[in-house]
Coordinates of N, CA, C and O in Angstrom, one line a residue:
X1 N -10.0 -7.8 -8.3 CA -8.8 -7.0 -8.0 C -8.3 -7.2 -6.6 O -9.0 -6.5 -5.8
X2 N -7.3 -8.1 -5.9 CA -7.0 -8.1 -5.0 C -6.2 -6.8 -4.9 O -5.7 -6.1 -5.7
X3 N -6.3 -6.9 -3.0 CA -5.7 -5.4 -2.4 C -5.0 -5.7 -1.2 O -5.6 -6.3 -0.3
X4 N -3.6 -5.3 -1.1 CA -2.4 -5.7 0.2 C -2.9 -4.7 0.8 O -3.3 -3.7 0.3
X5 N -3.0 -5.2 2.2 CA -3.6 -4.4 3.1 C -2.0 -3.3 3.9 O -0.9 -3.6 4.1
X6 N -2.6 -2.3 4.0 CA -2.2 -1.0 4.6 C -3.6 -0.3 4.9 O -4.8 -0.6 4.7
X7 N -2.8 1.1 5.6 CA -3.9 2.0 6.2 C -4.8 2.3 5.1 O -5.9 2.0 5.4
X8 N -4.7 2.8 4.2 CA -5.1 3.7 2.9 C -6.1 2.7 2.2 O -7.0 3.3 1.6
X9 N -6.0 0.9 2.2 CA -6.9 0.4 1.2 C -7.5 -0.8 2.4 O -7.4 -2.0 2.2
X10 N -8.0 -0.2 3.5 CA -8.8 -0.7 4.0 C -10.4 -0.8 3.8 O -11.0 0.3 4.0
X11 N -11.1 -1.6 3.5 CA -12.2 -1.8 3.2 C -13.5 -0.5 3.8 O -13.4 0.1 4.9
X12 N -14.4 -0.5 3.2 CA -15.5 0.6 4.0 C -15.9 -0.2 4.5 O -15.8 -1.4 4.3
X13 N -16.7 0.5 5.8 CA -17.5 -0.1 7.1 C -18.5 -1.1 6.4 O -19.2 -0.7 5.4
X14 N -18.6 -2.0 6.8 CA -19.8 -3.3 6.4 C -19.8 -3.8 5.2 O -20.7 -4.4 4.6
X15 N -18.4 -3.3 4.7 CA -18.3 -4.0 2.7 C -18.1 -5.0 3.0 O -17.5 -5.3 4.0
X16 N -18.7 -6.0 1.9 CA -18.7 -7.2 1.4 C -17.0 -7.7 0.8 O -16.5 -7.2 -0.2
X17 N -16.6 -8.5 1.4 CA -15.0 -8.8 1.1 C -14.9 -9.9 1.0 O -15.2 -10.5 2.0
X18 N -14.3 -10.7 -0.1 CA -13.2 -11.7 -0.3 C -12.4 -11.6 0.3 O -12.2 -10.4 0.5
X19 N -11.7 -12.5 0.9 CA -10.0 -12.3 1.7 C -9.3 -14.0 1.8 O -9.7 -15.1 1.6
X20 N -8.3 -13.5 2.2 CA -7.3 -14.6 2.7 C -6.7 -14.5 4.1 O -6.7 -13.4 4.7
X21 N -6.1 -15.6 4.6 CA -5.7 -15.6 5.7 C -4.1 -16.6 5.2 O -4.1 -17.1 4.1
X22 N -3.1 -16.8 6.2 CA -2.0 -17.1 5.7 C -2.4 -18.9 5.2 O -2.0 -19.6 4.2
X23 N -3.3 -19.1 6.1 CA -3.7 -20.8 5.8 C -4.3 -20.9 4.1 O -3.9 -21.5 3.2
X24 N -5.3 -20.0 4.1 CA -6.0 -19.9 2.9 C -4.9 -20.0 1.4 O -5.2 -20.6 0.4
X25 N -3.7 -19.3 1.7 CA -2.8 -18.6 1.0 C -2.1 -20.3 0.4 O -1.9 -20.7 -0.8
X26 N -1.9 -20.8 1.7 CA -1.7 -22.1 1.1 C -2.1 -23.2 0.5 O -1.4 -24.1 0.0
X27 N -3.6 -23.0 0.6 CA -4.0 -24.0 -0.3 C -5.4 -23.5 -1.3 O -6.4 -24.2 -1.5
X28 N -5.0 -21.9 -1.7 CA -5.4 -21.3 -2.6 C -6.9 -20.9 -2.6 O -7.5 -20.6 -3.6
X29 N -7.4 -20.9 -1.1 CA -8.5 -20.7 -1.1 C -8.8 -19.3 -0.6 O -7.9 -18.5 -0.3
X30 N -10.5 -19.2 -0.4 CA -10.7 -17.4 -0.3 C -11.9 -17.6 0.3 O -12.7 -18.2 -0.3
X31 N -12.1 -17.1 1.3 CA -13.6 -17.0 2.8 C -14.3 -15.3 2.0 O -13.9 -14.7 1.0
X32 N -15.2 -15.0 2.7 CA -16.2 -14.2 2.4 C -16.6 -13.8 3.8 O -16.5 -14.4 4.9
X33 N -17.0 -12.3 3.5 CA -17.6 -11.8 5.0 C -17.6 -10.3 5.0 O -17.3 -9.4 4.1
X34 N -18.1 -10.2 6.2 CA -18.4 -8.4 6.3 C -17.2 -7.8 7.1 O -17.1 -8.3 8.1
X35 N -16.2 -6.6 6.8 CA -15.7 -6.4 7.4 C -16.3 -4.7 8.3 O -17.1 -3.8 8.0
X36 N -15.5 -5.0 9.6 CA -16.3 -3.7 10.5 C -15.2 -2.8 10.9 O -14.2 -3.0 11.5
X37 N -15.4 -1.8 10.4 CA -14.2 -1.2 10.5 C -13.8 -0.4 11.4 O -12.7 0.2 11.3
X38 N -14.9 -0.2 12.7 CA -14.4 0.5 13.9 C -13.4 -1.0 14.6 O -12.5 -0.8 15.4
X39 N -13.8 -2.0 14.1 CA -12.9 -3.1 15.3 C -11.8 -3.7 14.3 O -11.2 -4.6 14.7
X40 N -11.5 -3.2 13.0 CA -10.8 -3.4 12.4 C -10.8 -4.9 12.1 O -9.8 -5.5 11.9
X41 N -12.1 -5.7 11.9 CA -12.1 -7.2 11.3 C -13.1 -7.8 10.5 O -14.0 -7.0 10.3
X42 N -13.1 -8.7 10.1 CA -14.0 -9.4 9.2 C -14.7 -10.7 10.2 O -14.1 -11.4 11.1
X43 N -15.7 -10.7 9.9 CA -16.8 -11.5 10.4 C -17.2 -12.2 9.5 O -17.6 -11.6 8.5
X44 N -17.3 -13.7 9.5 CA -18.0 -14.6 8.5 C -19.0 -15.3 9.1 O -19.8 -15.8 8.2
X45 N -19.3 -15.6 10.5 CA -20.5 -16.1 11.2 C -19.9 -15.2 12.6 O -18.9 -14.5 12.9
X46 N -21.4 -15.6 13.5 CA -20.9 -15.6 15.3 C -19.8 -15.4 15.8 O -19.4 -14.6 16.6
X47 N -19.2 -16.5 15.0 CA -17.8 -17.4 15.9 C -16.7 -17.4 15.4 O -15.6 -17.8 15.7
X48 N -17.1 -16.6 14.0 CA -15.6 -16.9 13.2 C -15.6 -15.3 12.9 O -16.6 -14.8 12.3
X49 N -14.5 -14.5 13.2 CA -13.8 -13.5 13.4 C -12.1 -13.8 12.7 O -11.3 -14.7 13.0
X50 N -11.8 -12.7 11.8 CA -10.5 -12.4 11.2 C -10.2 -11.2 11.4 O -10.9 -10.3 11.0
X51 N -8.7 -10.9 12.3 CA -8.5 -9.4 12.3 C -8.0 -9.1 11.0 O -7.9 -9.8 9.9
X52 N -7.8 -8.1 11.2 CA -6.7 -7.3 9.5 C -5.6 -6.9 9.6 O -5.0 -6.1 8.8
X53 N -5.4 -7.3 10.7 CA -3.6 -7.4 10.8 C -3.0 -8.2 11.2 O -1.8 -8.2 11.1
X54 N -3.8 -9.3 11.9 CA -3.5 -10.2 12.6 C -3.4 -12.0 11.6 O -2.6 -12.8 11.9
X55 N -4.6 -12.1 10.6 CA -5.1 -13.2 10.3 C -5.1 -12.8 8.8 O -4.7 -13.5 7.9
X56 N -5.6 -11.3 8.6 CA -5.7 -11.2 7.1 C -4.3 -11.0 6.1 O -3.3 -10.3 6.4
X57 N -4.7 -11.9 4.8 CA -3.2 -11.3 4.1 C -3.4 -10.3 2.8 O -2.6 -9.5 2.5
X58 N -4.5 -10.6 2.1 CA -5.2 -9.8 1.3 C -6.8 -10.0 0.8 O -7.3 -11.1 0.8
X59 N -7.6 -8.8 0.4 CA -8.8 -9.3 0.2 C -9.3 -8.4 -1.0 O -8.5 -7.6 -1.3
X60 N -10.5 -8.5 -1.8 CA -11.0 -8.3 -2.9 C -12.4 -7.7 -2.9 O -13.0 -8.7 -2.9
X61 N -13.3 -6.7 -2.8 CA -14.7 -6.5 -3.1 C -15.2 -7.6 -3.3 O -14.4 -8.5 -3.5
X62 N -16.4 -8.0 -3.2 CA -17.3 -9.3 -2.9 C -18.6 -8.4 -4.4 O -19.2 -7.3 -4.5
X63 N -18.4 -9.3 -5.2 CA -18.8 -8.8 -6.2 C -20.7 -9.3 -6.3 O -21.4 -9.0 -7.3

């Protein structure tokens, strides 16, 4: 079930999430990660950081 992001259907702290970014969008792909929700982002390693307003365009429960 994908979910357009606003305030109301932001992810719980340290859920497991599918998402996209506007790149992704284009060539139909979908990353995985934890999102943290005092810093409002998703983390997929170290180094790789997506905000949720900035990078994300929608994301899904990590089933």
């Amino acid at each position: 079930m994908e979910v357009r992001l606003d305030k109301s259907s932001l992810p719980e702290d340290r859920q497991e999430v599918k998402f996209q970014t506007t790149i992704d969008e284009d060539y139909g792909t979908w990353q995985e990660g934890i999102y943290l929700a005092k810093e409002e982002y998703i983390v997929v390693s170290r180094t790789e950081i997506y905000d949720m307003w900035g990078d994300v365009v929608r994301w899904e429960p990590r089933n």
